[in-house]
mmCIF file of C-alpha atoms and ligand atoms in Angstrom:
data_model
loop_
_atom_site.group_PDB
_atom_site.id
_atom_site.type_symbol
_atom_site.label_atom_id
_atom_site.label_comp_id
_atom_site.label_asym_id
_atom_site.label_seq_id
_atom_site.Cartn_x
_atom_site.Cartn_y
_atom_site.Cartn_z
ATOM 1 C CA MET Q 1 -25.534 19.770 23.375
ATOM 2 C CA MET Q 2 -25.903 16.608 21.376
ATOM 3 C CA ILE Q 3 -24.161 13.253 21.669
ATOM 4 C CA LYS Q 4 -24.347 10.312 19.358
ATOM 5 C CA THR Q 5 -22.504 7.032 19.648
ATOM 6 C CA TYR Q 6 -21.773 4.493 16.921
ATOM 7 C CA ASP Q 7 -20.362 0.973 17.248
ATOM 8 C CA LEU Q 8 -17.796 -0.034 14.693
ATOM 9 C CA GLU Q 9 -16.703 -3.567 13.855
ATOM 10 C CA ALA Q 10 -13.230 -4.387 12.620
ATOM 11 C CA ASN Q 11 -12.839 -5.600 9.050
ATOM 12 C CA ASP Q 12 -16.366 -4.547 8.040
ATOM 13 C CA PHE Q 13 -15.294 -3.093 4.723
ATOM 14 C CA THR Q 14 -18.753 -3.060 3.274
ATOM 15 C CA ALA Q 15 -20.093 -0.606 5.829
ATOM 16 C CA ALA Q 16 -16.940 1.510 5.734
ATOM 17 C CA GLY Q 17 -17.818 5.136 5.379
ATOM 18 C CA SER Q 18 -21.401 4.900 6.569
ATOM 19 C CA ILE Q 19 -20.678 6.468 9.942
ATOM 20 C CA SER Q 20 -18.769 9.266 8.287
ATOM 21 C CA SER Q 21 -21.729 9.836 5.989
ATOM 22 C CA ASP Q 22 -24.041 10.102 8.936
ATOM 23 C CA ILE Q 23 -21.768 12.535 10.720
ATOM 24 C CA LYS Q 24 -21.515 14.596 7.523
ATOM 25 C CA LYS Q 25 -25.318 14.745 7.384
ATOM 26 C CA ILE Q 26 -25.465 15.922 10.973
ATOM 27 C CA ALA Q 27 -22.791 18.546 10.269
ATOM 28 C CA LYS Q 28 -24.962 19.829 7.428
ATOM 29 C CA SER Q 29 -28.024 19.914 9.620
ATOM 30 C CA TYR Q 30 -26.155 22.164 12.044
ATOM 31 C CA GLY Q 31 -25.630 24.594 9.230
ATOM 32 C CA MET Q 32 -21.850 24.226 9.080
ATOM 33 C CA SER Q 33 -20.093 25.884 6.171
ATOM 34 C CA VAL Q 34 -19.626 23.770 3.067
ATOM 35 C CA GLU Q 35 -15.841 24.019 3.443
ATOM 36 C CA MET Q 36 -15.986 22.744 7.001
ATOM 37 C CA ILE Q 37 -18.375 19.926 6.152
ATOM 38 C CA ARG Q 38 -15.860 18.731 3.586
ATOM 39 C CA ARG Q 39 -13.066 18.754 6.146
ATOM 40 C CA VAL Q 40 -15.290 16.760 8.569
ATOM 41 C CA ALA Q 41 -16.000 14.196 5.851
ATOM 42 C CA VAL Q 42 -12.343 13.646 4.959
ATOM 43 C CA ALA Q 43 -11.105 13.388 8.532
ATOM 44 C CA CYS Q 44 -13.940 11.137 9.666
ATOM 45 C CA TYR Q 45 -13.570 8.794 6.736
ATOM 46 C CA GLU Q 46 -9.825 8.319 7.302
ATOM 47 C CA ALA Q 47 -10.359 7.719 11.027
ATOM 48 C CA GLU Q 48 -13.235 5.323 10.417
ATOM 49 C CA ILE Q 49 -11.229 3.330 7.874
ATOM 50 C CA ASN Q 50 -8.242 3.178 10.236
ATOM 51 C CA MET Q 51 -10.466 1.609 12.922
ATOM 52 C CA ILE Q 52 -11.757 -0.891 10.396
ATOM 53 C CA ILE Q 53 -8.452 -1.981 8.828
ATOM 54 C CA HIS Q 54 -6.026 -1.505 11.711
ATOM 55 C CA SER Q 55 -7.999 -2.054 14.946
ATOM 56 C CA HIS Q 56 -10.118 -4.610 16.712
ATOM 57 C CA GLY Q 57 -13.080 -2.313 16.428
ATOM 58 C CA GLY Q 58 -14.557 0.152 18.881
ATOM 59 C CA GLN Q 59 -16.792 3.166 19.146
ATOM 60 C CA ILE Q 60 -17.150 6.556 17.565
ATOM 61 C CA GLN Q 61 -18.734 9.342 19.513
ATOM 62 C CA LEU Q 62 -19.909 12.643 18.158
ATOM 63 C CA ASN Q 63 -20.298 15.584 20.511
ATOM 64 C CA VAL Q 64 -21.796 18.853 19.373
ATOM 65 C CA ASP Q 65 -22.091 21.998 21.453
ATOM 66 C CA GLU Q 66 -22.422 25.590 20.474
ATOM 67 C CA GLU Q 67 -18.746 26.061 19.752
ATOM 68 C CA TRP Q 68 -17.283 22.649 18.954
ATOM 69 C CA PHE Q 69 -18.053 19.712 16.760
ATOM 70 C CA THR Q 70 -15.958 16.951 18.323
ATOM 71 C CA ILE Q 71 -15.536 13.321 17.256
ATOM 72 C CA VAL Q 72 -13.825 10.695 19.360
ATOM 73 C CA PHE Q 73 -12.655 7.433 17.789
ATOM 74 C CA ARG Q 74 -11.857 4.875 20.454
ATOM 75 C CA ASP Q 75 -10.858 1.286 19.700
ATOM 76 C CA THR Q 76 -9.802 -1.697 21.775
ATOM 77 C CA GLY Q 77 -6.327 -2.288 20.303
ATOM 78 C CA PRO Q 78 -3.803 -3.331 19.175
ATOM 79 C CA GLY Q 79 -2.584 0.255 19.406
ATOM 80 C CA ILE Q 80 -0.007 2.167 17.431
ATOM 81 C CA GLU Q 81 3.555 1.282 18.389
ATOM 82 C CA ASP Q 82 5.272 4.467 17.288
ATOM 83 C CA LEU Q 83 2.998 7.490 16.953
ATOM 84 C CA GLU Q 84 5.676 9.661 15.311
ATOM 85 C CA LEU Q 85 6.208 7.052 12.601
ATOM 86 C CA ALA Q 86 2.499 6.575 12.111
ATOM 87 C CA MET Q 87 2.085 10.305 11.504
ATOM 88 C CA GLN Q 88 4.634 10.250 8.698
ATOM 89 C CA PRO Q 89 3.156 10.524 5.198
ATOM 90 C CA GLY Q 90 3.491 7.202 3.416
ATOM 91 C CA TRP Q 91 4.108 5.013 6.433
ATOM 92 C CA THR Q 92 1.745 2.057 6.639
ATOM 93 C CA THR Q 93 1.339 -1.404 8.136
ATOM 94 C CA ALA Q 94 -1.712 -2.174 5.970
ATOM 95 C CA SER Q 95 -1.926 -5.720 4.591
ATOM 96 C CA VAL Q 96 -1.241 -6.447 0.969
ATOM 97 C CA ASP Q 97 -4.945 -7.187 0.554
ATOM 98 C CA ALA Q 98 -5.911 -3.810 1.919
ATOM 99 C CA GLN Q 99 -3.308 -2.118 -0.241
ATOM 100 C CA SER Q 100 -4.611 -3.749 -3.376
ATOM 101 C CA MET Q 101 -8.016 -2.219 -2.576
ATOM 102 C CA GLY Q 102 -6.372 1.208 -2.424
ATOM 103 C CA PHE Q 103 -6.147 1.475 1.329
ATOM 104 C CA GLY Q 104 -2.851 1.813 3.071
ATOM 105 C CA ALA Q 105 -1.310 4.761 1.252
ATOM 106 C CA GLY Q 106 -0.029 5.910 4.635
ATOM 107 C CA MET Q 107 -1.745 9.272 4.177
ATOM 108 C CA GLY Q 108 -4.710 8.826 6.520
ATOM 109 C CA LEU Q 109 -3.372 10.368 9.734
ATOM 110 C CA PRO Q 110 -1.660 13.239 7.834
ATOM 111 C CA ASN Q 111 -4.950 13.858 5.997
ATOM 112 C CA ILE Q 112 -6.803 13.951 9.307
ATOM 113 C CA LYS Q 113 -4.338 16.335 10.908
ATOM 114 C CA LYS Q 114 -4.505 18.687 7.934
ATOM 115 C CA ASN Q 115 -8.272 18.961 8.029
ATOM 116 C CA VAL Q 116 -9.069 19.458 11.723
ATOM 117 C CA ASP Q 117 -8.874 22.379 14.177
ATOM 118 C CA THR Q 118 -7.759 20.194 17.081
ATOM 119 C CA PHE Q 119 -6.069 16.798 17.010
ATOM 120 C CA GLU Q 120 -5.241 14.461 19.855
ATOM 121 C CA LEU Q 121 -3.909 10.935 19.366
ATOM 122 C CA LEU Q 122 -3.210 8.611 22.268
ATOM 123 C CA SER Q 123 -2.339 4.930 21.971
ATOM 124 C CA SER Q 124 -1.372 1.890 23.978
ATOM 125 C CA PRO Q 125 -1.727 -1.836 23.241
ATOM 126 C CA LYS Q 126 -5.155 -1.633 24.893
ATOM 127 C CA GLY Q 127 -6.416 0.803 22.333
ATOM 128 C CA THR Q 128 -6.122 3.986 20.354
ATOM 129 C CA LEU Q 129 -7.995 7.184 21.039
ATOM 130 C CA LEU Q 130 -8.257 9.868 18.396
ATOM 131 C CA ARG Q 131 -10.091 13.036 19.268
ATOM 132 C CA ILE Q 132 -10.626 15.617 16.555
ATOM 133 C CA GLY Q 133 -12.411 18.903 16.835
ATOM 134 C CA PHE Q 134 -13.916 21.471 14.504
ATOM 135 C CA ARG Q 135 -14.635 24.964 15.767
ATOM 136 C CA GLN Q 136 -18.056 26.045 14.639
ATOM 137 C CA LYS Q 137 -17.674 29.697 15.476
ATOM 138 C CA GLY Q 138 -15.052 31.939 13.936
ATOM 139 C CA GLU Q 139 -14.131 29.248 11.462
ATOM 140 C CA SER Q 140 -10.951 30.842 10.211
ATOM 141 C CA VAL Q 141 -8.475 28.217 11.247
ATOM 142 C CA MET V 1 -20.150 19.909 -19.116
ATOM 143 C CA THR V 2 -22.790 17.883 -17.348
ATOM 144 C CA VAL V 3 -22.784 14.173 -16.616
ATOM 145 C CA LEU V 4 -25.451 13.710 -19.261
ATOM 146 C CA GLU V 5 -23.426 15.544 -21.871
ATOM 147 C CA LEU V 6 -20.338 13.485 -21.046
ATOM 148 C CA THR V 7 -22.334 10.278 -21.399
ATOM 149 C CA GLN V 8 -23.695 11.345 -24.772
ATOM 150 C CA LEU V 9 -20.269 12.451 -26.080
ATOM 151 C CA THR V 10 -18.368 9.356 -25.011
ATOM 152 C CA HIS V 11 -21.044 6.685 -25.508
ATOM 153 C CA TRP V 12 -19.638 4.988 -22.414
ATOM 154 C CA THR V 13 -22.111 2.772 -20.621
ATOM 155 C CA MET V 14 -23.811 4.354 -17.675
ATOM 156 C CA ILE V 15 -24.055 1.526 -15.156
ATOM 157 C CA ASN V 16 -25.763 3.672 -12.580
ATOM 158 C CA SER V 17 -27.335 7.074 -13.019
ATOM 159 C CA GLY V 18 -27.345 9.730 -10.382
ATOM 160 C CA PRO V 19 -28.002 13.427 -10.931
ATOM 161 C CA LEU V 20 -27.451 13.767 -14.709
ATOM 162 C CA GLU V 21 -27.437 17.565 -14.713
ATOM 163 C CA ALA V 22 -24.544 17.693 -12.232
ATOM 164 C CA PRO V 23 -21.746 19.804 -13.675
ATOM 165 C CA ILE V 24 -18.278 18.253 -14.060
ATOM 166 C CA GLU V 25 -15.606 20.591 -12.729
ATOM 167 C CA GLY V 26 -12.457 18.784 -13.787
ATOM 168 C CA VAL V 27 -11.076 15.308 -13.322
ATOM 169 C CA TYR V 28 -9.170 13.473 -10.638
ATOM 170 C CA VAL V 29 -7.334 10.236 -11.401
ATOM 171 C CA GLY V 30 -6.317 7.856 -8.631
ATOM 172 C CA ASP V 31 -6.507 4.416 -7.103
ATOM 173 C CA LEU V 32 -5.000 5.159 -3.706
ATOM 174 C CA LEU V 33 -8.035 6.164 -1.673
ATOM 175 C CA SER V 34 -6.302 8.516 0.736
ATOM 176 C CA TYR V 35 -4.850 10.497 -2.147
ATOM 177 C CA VAL V 36 -8.358 10.774 -3.557
ATOM 178 C CA MET V 37 -9.760 11.766 -0.161
ATOM 179 C CA GLY V 38 -7.025 14.318 0.424
ATOM 180 C CA ASN V 39 -6.596 15.883 -2.985
ATOM 181 C CA ALA V 40 -9.687 15.548 -5.164
ATOM 182 C CA LYS V 41 -12.285 18.310 -5.313
ATOM 183 C CA PRO V 42 -16.061 18.190 -5.186
ATOM 184 C CA GLN V 43 -17.918 17.962 -8.515
ATOM 185 C CA GLN V 44 -14.984 16.368 -10.228
ATOM 186 C CA ALA V 45 -15.165 13.190 -12.338
ATOM 187 C CA TRP V 46 -13.110 10.496 -10.560
ATOM 188 C CA VAL V 47 -11.328 8.014 -12.819
ATOM 189 C CA THR V 48 -10.225 4.899 -11.027
ATOM 190 C CA MET V 49 -9.535 1.187 -11.466
ATOM 191 C CA GLN V 50 -10.904 0.437 -7.968
ATOM 192 C CA THR V 51 -14.354 -1.157 -8.236
ATOM 193 C CA HIS V 52 -15.248 -2.241 -4.697
ATOM 194 C CA GLN V 53 -18.088 -0.920 -2.636
ATOM 195 C CA ASN V 54 -16.021 1.527 -0.648
ATOM 196 C CA VAL V 55 -15.399 3.546 -3.763
ATOM 197 C CA ILE V 56 -19.072 4.575 -3.595
ATOM 198 C CA ALA V 57 -18.707 5.801 -0.022
ATOM 199 C CA ILE V 58 -15.807 8.011 -1.174
ATOM 200 C CA ALA V 59 -17.648 9.317 -4.228
ATOM 201 C CA SER V 60 -20.513 10.275 -1.959
ATOM 202 C CA LEU V 61 -18.411 11.821 0.818
ATOM 203 C CA LYS V 62 -16.355 13.780 -1.708
ATOM 204 C CA GLU V 63 -19.454 14.778 -3.729
ATOM 205 C CA PHE V 64 -18.048 13.747 -7.080
ATOM 206 C CA SER V 65 -20.284 14.340 -10.050
ATOM 207 C CA VAL V 66 -19.433 11.034 -11.683
ATOM 208 C CA LEU V 67 -17.300 7.986 -11.176
ATOM 209 C CA ILE V 68 -15.533 6.659 -14.306
ATOM 210 C CA LEU V 69 -14.396 3.013 -14.341
ATOM 211 C CA ILE V 70 -11.775 2.006 -16.934
ATOM 212 C CA ASP V 71 -10.763 -1.091 -18.933
ATOM 213 C CA GLY V 72 -14.365 -2.142 -19.268
ATOM 214 C CA ASN V 73 -14.566 -2.777 -15.536
ATOM 215 C CA SER V 74 -17.887 -3.054 -13.801
ATOM 216 C CA MET V 75 -18.943 -3.328 -10.141
ATOM 217 C CA ASP V 76 -20.395 -6.143 -8.124
ATOM 218 C CA GLU V 77 -24.011 -6.092 -7.044
ATOM 219 C CA GLU V 78 -23.352 -4.777 -3.505
ATOM 220 C CA ALA V 79 -21.375 -1.862 -4.922
ATOM 221 C CA LEU V 80 -24.086 -1.141 -7.444
ATOM 222 C CA GLN V 81 -26.755 -1.252 -4.767
ATOM 223 C CA SER V 82 -24.704 1.193 -2.729
ATOM 224 C CA ALA V 83 -24.411 3.447 -5.841
ATOM 225 C CA ARG V 84 -28.171 3.382 -6.202
ATOM 226 C CA ASP V 85 -28.680 4.159 -2.512
ATOM 227 C CA ASN V 86 -26.240 7.059 -2.678
ATOM 228 C CA ASP V 87 -27.336 8.357 -6.074
ATOM 229 C CA ILE V 88 -23.903 8.127 -7.647
ATOM 230 C CA SER V 89 -23.505 8.236 -11.438
ATOM 231 C CA ILE V 90 -21.053 5.637 -12.806
ATOM 232 C CA LEU V 91 -19.711 5.462 -16.353
ATOM 233 C CA ALA V 92 -17.839 2.413 -17.586
ATOM 234 C CA SER V 93 -15.148 3.293 -20.147
ATOM 235 C CA PRO V 94 -14.044 0.351 -22.273
ATOM 236 C CA LEU V 95 -10.668 2.005 -22.728
ATOM 237 C CA PRO V 96 -7.493 1.699 -20.670
ATOM 238 C CA ALA V 97 -6.572 4.520 -18.272
ATOM 239 C CA TYR V 98 -4.449 6.534 -20.695
ATOM 240 C CA GLU V 99 -6.959 6.437 -23.542
ATOM 241 C CA THR V 100 -9.843 7.168 -21.170
ATOM 242 C CA ILE V 101 -8.073 10.275 -19.908
ATOM 243 C CA GLN V 102 -7.059 11.280 -23.404
ATOM 244 C CA LYS V 103 -10.751 11.205 -24.386
ATOM 245 C CA LEU V 104 -11.649 13.399 -21.415
ATOM 246 C CA VAL V 105 -8.959 15.868 -22.355
ATOM 247 C CA GLN V 106 -10.138 15.927 -25.972
ATOM 248 C CA LEU V 107 -13.603 16.797 -24.719
ATOM 249 C CA GLY V 108 -12.163 19.774 -22.882
ATOM 250 C CA LEU V 109 -12.226 18.449 -19.327
HETATM 251 N N1 LIG P 1 -6.780 2.837 15.010
HETATM 252 C C1 LIG P 1 -5.555 2.335 14.753
HETATM 253 N N2 LIG P 1 -5.151 1.193 15.403
HETATM 254 C C2 LIG P 1 -3.923 0.664 15.181
HETATM 255 N N3 LIG P 1 -3.037 1.176 14.301
HETATM 256 C C3 LIG P 1 -3.387 2.308 13.624
HETATM 257 C C4 LIG P 1 -4.673 2.912 13.840
HETATM 258 N N4 LIG P 1 -4.728 4.028 13.024
HETATM 259 C C5 LIG P 1 -3.542 4.045 12.378
HETATM 260 N N5 LIG P 1 -2.730 3.062 12.738
HETATM 261 C C6 LIG P 1 -1.342 2.795 12.292
HETATM 262 O O1 LIG P 1 -0.793 3.972 11.732
HETATM 263 C C7 LIG P 1 -0.385 3.743 10.367
HETATM 264 C C8 LIG P 1 -0.587 4.966 9.528
HETATM 265 O O2 LIG P 1 -1.960 5.288 9.421
HETATM 266 P P1 LIG P 1 -2.518 6.146 8.201
HETATM 267 O O3 LIG P 1 -1.719 7.391 8.116
HETATM 268 O O4 LIG P 1 -4.003 6.252 8.299
HETATM 269 O O5 LIG P 1 -2.119 5.293 6.946
HETATM 270 P P2 LIG P 1 -2.754 3.882 6.425
HETATM 271 O O6 LIG P 1 -4.032 3.666 7.074
HETATM 272 O O7 LIG P 1 -2.877 4.133 4.972
HETATM 273 O O8 LIG P 1 -1.737 2.844 6.748
HETATM 274 C C9 LIG P 1 -1.203 2.531 9.966
HETATM 275 O O9 LIG P 1 -0.601 1.817 8.885
HETATM 276 C C10 LIG P 1 -1.229 1.723 11.248
HETATM 277 O O10 LIG P 1 -0.025 1.044 11.428
HETATM 278 MG MG1 LIG P 2 -5.456 5.103 7.208
#
């Protein structure tokens, strides 16, 4: 069992992706399949970017046990008003600035969902919690 | 084709060199980062007009063989530093998107 926690600041574009890179390295060190490592990288990057461009910041926690590689993204708001809408491909509230940098295609949450084995998204104005899991054994999902 | 071969064939400026023997397995074109994340494949060449630092994080996470900037674009110093840290090859094509891609097609990519 291994746990690692990262702090993430809102709007810190320069560092964006560095936590995902670290998690990807850890996934490699656990001998995950190449295909699964790639899914981890895509899902983590999208979730990390969402915290940076849409939230007030928060924490990312990685939990690894024998069966599961789980990552929890927890921020301190402002939350997602309509989860169903947020999950729709193409729907975004990203600023024009963020969009001009190529963020805000509205494909992040759909990308995450497509790449994980388990997906749990909870939100209130106090914060958003996204928990994604990758099954390390019997990786046929 | 390797990154080195592509560089020699195009004469495009290599503004950062990563693994030059990396094979290029096709090309992905895109400026919307989630489309790149969701659809591009490892070892591809990624052609984009985005030049900010986060592009390097994506190139690294997606394991692209080379990043190709268009229209003579370059990158700022932070992005270049990040490219050096992450060992990402970057080619700067002086051509617009269409002509850049045309060239890649001519070369058999
Ligand atoms: N952590 C978050 N906090 C607040 N809102 C979020 C968060 N993650 C996603 N959202 C909302 O869900 C929408 C869709 O997210 P996503 O599919 O990743 O697309 P994009 O990030 O390109 O807008 C976002 O535009 C935003 O309104
Ligand atoms: Mg997003």
